[in-house]
Amino acid sequence: MTHDGKDAVVCDNPAVGRYELFVDGELAGLAVYTLSGDTMTIPHTEVQPRYEGRGLGARLAKFALDDARRRGLRVVPRCPFIAAYIERHPEYADLVVG
Ligand SMILES: CC(C)(COP(=O)(O)OP(=O)(O)OC[C@H]1O[C@@H](n2cnc3c(N)ncnc32)[C@H](O)[C@@H]1OP(=O)(O)O)[C@@H](O)C(=O)NCCC(=O)NCCS
């Protein structure tokens, strides 16, 4: 079975500071974040190898950045994947600190 991200479910797990992406109930990816004041730092994003290359990392990036905007947070994209996603989607550039 293939997944293009449309049937994946993403949610925030604030207890452990990460966005989690599930496919068929399985944790397939995550984006780790820390909060300090009005700033969200995202140091790491990870998609399980067998789910890579299907747009799931992009789903996580979009969810995290949309959530940051909704919450009025600025973003420090320390994760190179998130930084690259923002470069490809300049509508999020205003969220970036510095
Ligand atoms: C990086 C990672 C999260 C990408 O997940 P993914 O689900 O395969 O990514 P997507 O399928 O959503 O890819 C979206 C786009 O990001 C690009 N991309 C993939 N890995 C990338 C990376 N490390 N840096 C920048 N861009 C990357 C893809 O080429 C793709 O571009 P396209 O849409 O033009 O083809 C995943 O490969 C992974 O877990 N890698 C190991 C951990 C890691 O390196 N994390 C990032 C640094 S913290």
PDB file of C-alpha atoms and ligand atoms in Angstrom:
ATOM      1  CA  MET A   1       0.000   0.000   0.000  1.00  0.00           C
ATOM      2  CA  THR A   2       1.299   3.476  -0.749  1.00  0.00           C
ATOM      3  CA  HIS A   3       0.622   6.672   1.095  1.00  0.00           C
ATOM      4  CA  ASP A   4       0.786  10.143  -0.341  1.00  0.00           C
ATOM      5  CA  GLY A   5       0.085  11.775   3.001  1.00  0.00           C
ATOM      6  CA  LYS A   6      -3.606  12.367   2.393  1.00  0.00           C
ATOM      7  CA  ASP A   7      -4.682   9.499   4.625  1.00  0.00           C
ATOM      8  CA  ALA A   8      -2.144  10.262   7.326  1.00  0.00           C
ATOM      9  CA  VAL A   9      -3.229  11.785  10.621  1.00  0.00           C
ATOM     10  CA  VAL A  10      -1.084  14.426  12.324  1.00  0.00           C
ATOM     11  CA  CYS A  11      -1.520  15.604  15.899  1.00  0.00           C
ATOM     12  CA  ASP A  12       0.311  17.589  18.544  1.00  0.00           C
ATOM     13  CA  ASN A  13       1.611  15.679  21.552  1.00  0.00           C
ATOM     14  CA  PRO A  14       2.548  18.561  23.859  1.00  0.00           C
ATOM     15  CA  ALA A  15       3.488  16.244  26.742  1.00  0.00           C
ATOM     16  CA  VAL A  16       6.591  15.190  24.815  1.00  0.00           C
ATOM     17  CA  GLY A  17       6.927  18.252  22.568  1.00  0.00           C
ATOM     18  CA  ARG A  18       6.387  16.744  19.183  1.00  0.00           C
ATOM     19  CA  TYR A  19       3.990  16.547  16.281  1.00  0.00           C
ATOM     20  CA  GLU A  20       3.202  12.949  15.483  1.00  0.00           C
ATOM     21  CA  LEU A  21       2.074  11.494  12.171  1.00  0.00           C
ATOM     22  CA  PHE A  22       0.205   8.206  12.096  1.00  0.00           C
ATOM     23  CA  VAL A  23      -0.510   5.910   9.169  1.00  0.00           C
ATOM     24  CA  ASP A  24      -2.997   3.143   9.890  1.00  0.00           C
ATOM     25  CA  GLY A  25      -2.505   3.793  13.604  1.00  0.00           C
ATOM     26  CA  GLU A  26       1.274   3.410  13.382  1.00  0.00           C
ATOM     27  CA  LEU A  27       3.665   6.205  14.316  1.00  0.00           C
ATOM     28  CA  ALA A  28       5.270   6.888  10.929  1.00  0.00           C
ATOM     29  CA  GLY A  29       6.905  10.253  11.583  1.00  0.00           C
ATOM     30  CA  LEU A  30       7.473  13.060  14.044  1.00  0.00           C
ATOM     31  CA  ALA A  31       8.669  16.635  14.301  1.00  0.00           C
ATOM     32  CA  VAL A  32      10.232  17.584  17.625  1.00  0.00           C
ATOM     33  CA  TYR A  33       9.775  21.100  19.022  1.00  0.00           C
ATOM     34  CA  THR A  34      10.580  23.180  22.069  1.00  0.00           C
ATOM     35  CA  LEU A  35       8.739  26.294  23.189  1.00  0.00           C
ATOM     36  CA  SER A  36      10.274  29.367  24.783  1.00  0.00           C
ATOM     37  CA  GLY A  37       8.044  32.395  25.149  1.00  0.00           C
ATOM     38  CA  ASP A  38       6.538  33.024  21.737  1.00  0.00           C
ATOM     39  CA  THR A  39       9.193  31.011  19.896  1.00  0.00           C
ATOM     40  CA  MET A  40       8.964  27.443  18.647  1.00  0.00           C
ATOM     41  CA  THR A  41      12.282  25.778  17.830  1.00  0.00           C
ATOM     42  CA  ILE A  42      12.110  22.703  15.604  1.00  0.00           C
ATOM     43  CA  PRO A  43      15.387  20.764  15.888  1.00  0.00           C
ATOM     44  CA  HIS A  44      14.455  17.483  14.263  1.00  0.00           C
ATOM     45  CA  THR A  45      12.039  15.833  11.855  1.00  0.00           C
ATOM     46  CA  GLU A  46      11.977  12.146  11.129  1.00  0.00           C
ATOM     47  CA  VAL A  47       9.937   9.806   8.947  1.00  0.00           C
ATOM     48  CA  GLN A  48      10.334   6.057   9.271  1.00  0.00           C
ATOM     49  CA  PRO A  49      12.461   4.792   6.360  1.00  0.00           C
ATOM     50  CA  ARG A  50       9.683   2.677   4.873  1.00  0.00           C
ATOM     51  CA  TYR A  51       7.429   5.752   4.630  1.00  0.00           C
ATOM     52  CA  GLU A  52      10.002   8.149   3.209  1.00  0.00           C
ATOM     53  CA  GLY A  53       9.521   9.957  -0.085  1.00  0.00           C
ATOM     54  CA  ARG A  54       5.712  10.006   0.001  1.00  0.00           C
ATOM     55  CA  GLY A  55       5.092  13.514   1.209  1.00  0.00           C
ATOM     56  CA  LEU A  56       4.711  12.644   4.888  1.00  0.00           C
ATOM     57  CA  GLY A  57       7.599  14.837   5.987  1.00  0.00           C
ATOM     58  CA  ALA A  58       5.943  17.694   4.114  1.00  0.00           C
ATOM     59  CA  ARG A  59       2.661  16.952   5.916  1.00  0.00           C
ATOM     60  CA  LEU A  60       4.472  17.261   9.246  1.00  0.00           C
ATOM     61  CA  ALA A  61       6.174  20.498   8.217  1.00  0.00           C
ATOM     62  CA  LYS A  62       2.898  22.062   7.068  1.00  0.00           C
ATOM     63  CA  PHE A  63       1.053  20.995  10.207  1.00  0.00           C
ATOM     64  CA  ALA A  64       3.786  22.359  12.501  1.00  0.00           C
ATOM     65  CA  LEU A  65       4.032  25.685  10.664  1.00  0.00           C
ATOM     66  CA  ASP A  66       0.259  26.132  10.434  1.00  0.00           C
ATOM     67  CA  ASP A  67      -0.010  25.380  14.158  1.00  0.00           C
ATOM     68  CA  ALA A  68       2.743  27.886  14.964  1.00  0.00           C
ATOM     69  CA  ARG A  69       0.927  30.551  12.964  1.00  0.00           C
ATOM     70  CA  ARG A  70      -2.420  29.773  14.571  1.00  0.00           C
ATOM     71  CA  ARG A  71      -0.794  30.122  18.006  1.00  0.00           C
ATOM     72  CA  GLY A  72       1.001  33.366  17.120  1.00  0.00           C
ATOM     73  CA  LEU A  73       4.444  31.764  17.492  1.00  0.00           C
ATOM     74  CA  ARG A  74       7.690  32.548  15.694  1.00  0.00           C
ATOM     75  CA  VAL A  75       9.721  29.627  14.367  1.00  0.00           C
ATOM     76  CA  VAL A  76      13.397  28.686  14.530  1.00  0.00           C
ATOM     77  CA  PRO A  77      13.768  25.951  11.869  1.00  0.00           C
ATOM     78  CA  ARG A  78      16.929  24.307  13.176  1.00  0.00           C
ATOM     79  CA  CYS A  79      15.967  21.126  11.339  1.00  0.00           C
ATOM     80  CA  PRO A  80      17.371  21.433   7.789  1.00  0.00           C
ATOM     81  CA  PHE A  81      14.328  19.663   6.348  1.00  0.00           C
ATOM     82  CA  ILE A  82      11.968  22.246   7.870  1.00  0.00           C
ATOM     83  CA  ALA A  83      14.250  25.086   6.732  1.00  0.00           C
ATOM     84  CA  ALA A  84      14.234  23.669   3.197  1.00  0.00           C
ATOM     85  CA  TYR A  85      10.437  23.279   3.299  1.00  0.00           C
ATOM     86  CA  ILE A  86      10.081  26.970   4.223  1.00  0.00           C
ATOM     87  CA  GLU A  87      12.379  27.932   1.347  1.00  0.00           C
ATOM     88  CA  ARG A  88      10.095  26.017  -1.014  1.00  0.00           C
ATOM     89  CA  HIS A  89       6.975  27.519   0.607  1.00  0.00           C
ATOM     90  CA  PRO A  90       7.775  31.232   1.102  1.00  0.00           C
ATOM     91  CA  GLU A  91       4.306  31.874   2.529  1.00  0.00           C
ATOM     92  CA  TYR A  92       5.814  30.653   5.826  1.00  0.00           C
ATOM     93  CA  ALA A  93       8.947  32.830   5.655  1.00  0.00           C
ATOM     94  CA  ASP A  94       7.426  35.529   7.869  1.00  0.00           C
ATOM     95  CA  LEU A  95       7.282  33.037  10.752  1.00  0.00           C
ATOM     96  CA  VAL A  96      11.042  32.604  10.843  1.00  0.00           C
ATOM     97  CA  VAL A  97      13.039  34.373  13.529  1.00  0.00           C
ATOM     98  CA  GLY A  98      15.936  36.387  12.221  1.00  0.00           C
TER      99      GLY A  98
HETATM  100  C1  LIG B   1      14.090  14.221   6.014  1.00  0.00           C
HETATM  101  C2  LIG B   1      12.820  13.366   6.150  1.00  0.00           C
HETATM  102  C3  LIG B   1      12.052  13.764   7.421  1.00  0.00           C
HETATM  103  C4  LIG B   1      11.941  13.652   4.902  1.00  0.00           C
HETATM  104  O1  LIG B   1      10.735  12.921   5.043  1.00  0.00           O
HETATM  105  P1  LIG B   1       9.890  12.459   3.756  1.00  0.00           P
HETATM  106  O2  LIG B   1       8.561  12.003   4.209  1.00  0.00           O
HETATM  107  O3  LIG B   1      10.718  11.484   2.984  1.00  0.00           O
HETATM  108  O4  LIG B   1       9.815  13.824   2.952  1.00  0.00           O
HETATM  109  P2  LIG B   1       8.767  14.203   1.801  1.00  0.00           P
HETATM  110  O5  LIG B   1       8.439  12.965   1.011  1.00  0.00           O
HETATM  111  O6  LIG B   1       7.636  14.922   2.400  1.00  0.00           O
HETATM  112  O7  LIG B   1       9.667  15.165   0.921  1.00  0.00           O
HETATM  113  C5  LIG B   1       9.248  16.490   0.653  1.00  0.00           C
HETATM  114  C6  LIG B   1      10.379  17.192  -0.054  1.00  0.00           C
HETATM  115  O8  LIG B   1      11.516  17.351   0.840  1.00  0.00           O
HETATM  116  C7  LIG B   1      12.708  16.981   0.163  1.00  0.00           C
HETATM  117  N1  LIG B   1      13.646  16.429   1.144  1.00  0.00           N
HETATM  118  C8  LIG B   1      13.750  15.153   1.555  1.00  0.00           C
HETATM  119  N2  LIG B   1      14.697  15.030   2.505  1.00  0.00           N
HETATM  120  C9  LIG B   1      15.218  16.257   2.687  1.00  0.00           C
HETATM  121  C10 LIG B   1      16.242  16.771   3.524  1.00  0.00           C
HETATM  122  N3  LIG B   1      16.940  15.992   4.389  1.00  0.00           N
HETATM  123  N4  LIG B   1      16.515  18.100   3.460  1.00  0.00           N
HETATM  124  C11 LIG B   1      15.830  18.899   2.607  1.00  0.00           C
HETATM  125  N5  LIG B   1      14.838  18.473   1.789  1.00  0.00           N
HETATM  126  C12 LIG B   1      14.550  17.159   1.823  1.00  0.00           C
HETATM  127  C13 LIG B   1      12.260  15.949  -0.848  1.00  0.00           C
HETATM  128  O9  LIG B   1      13.180  15.914  -1.922  1.00  0.00           O
HETATM  129  C14 LIG B   1      10.908  16.472  -1.272  1.00  0.00           C
HETATM  130  O10 LIG B   1      11.047  17.435  -2.280  1.00  0.00           O
HETATM  131  P3  LIG B   1      10.102  17.378  -3.606  1.00  0.00           P
HETATM  132  O11 LIG B   1       8.679  17.527  -3.068  1.00  0.00           O
HETATM  133  O12 LIG B   1      10.559  18.519  -4.416  1.00  0.00           O
HETATM  134  O13 LIG B   1      10.344  16.024  -4.195  1.00  0.00           O
HETATM  135  C15 LIG B   1      13.144  11.844   6.167  1.00  0.00           C
HETATM  136  O14 LIG B   1      13.853  11.529   4.977  1.00  0.00           O
HETATM  137  C16 LIG B   1      13.991  11.417   7.350  1.00  0.00           C
HETATM  138  O15 LIG B   1      13.449  11.061   8.411  1.00  0.00           O
HETATM  139  N6  LIG B   1      15.339  11.433   7.209  1.00  0.00           N
HETATM  140  C17 LIG B   1      16.217  11.030   8.289  1.00  0.00           C
HETATM  141  C18 LIG B   1      16.269  12.075   9.389  1.00  0.00           C
HETATM  142  C19 LIG B   1      16.649  13.442   8.864  1.00  0.00           C
HETATM  143  O16 LIG B   1      17.586  13.597   8.089  1.00  0.00           O
HETATM  144  N7  LIG B   1      15.874  14.473   9.294  1.00  0.00           N
HETATM  145  C20 LIG B   1      16.040  15.840   8.828  1.00  0.00           C
HETATM  146  C21 LIG B   1      17.063  16.598   9.593  1.00  0.00           C
HETATM  147  S1  LIG B   1      16.576  16.811  11.317  1.00  0.00           S
END
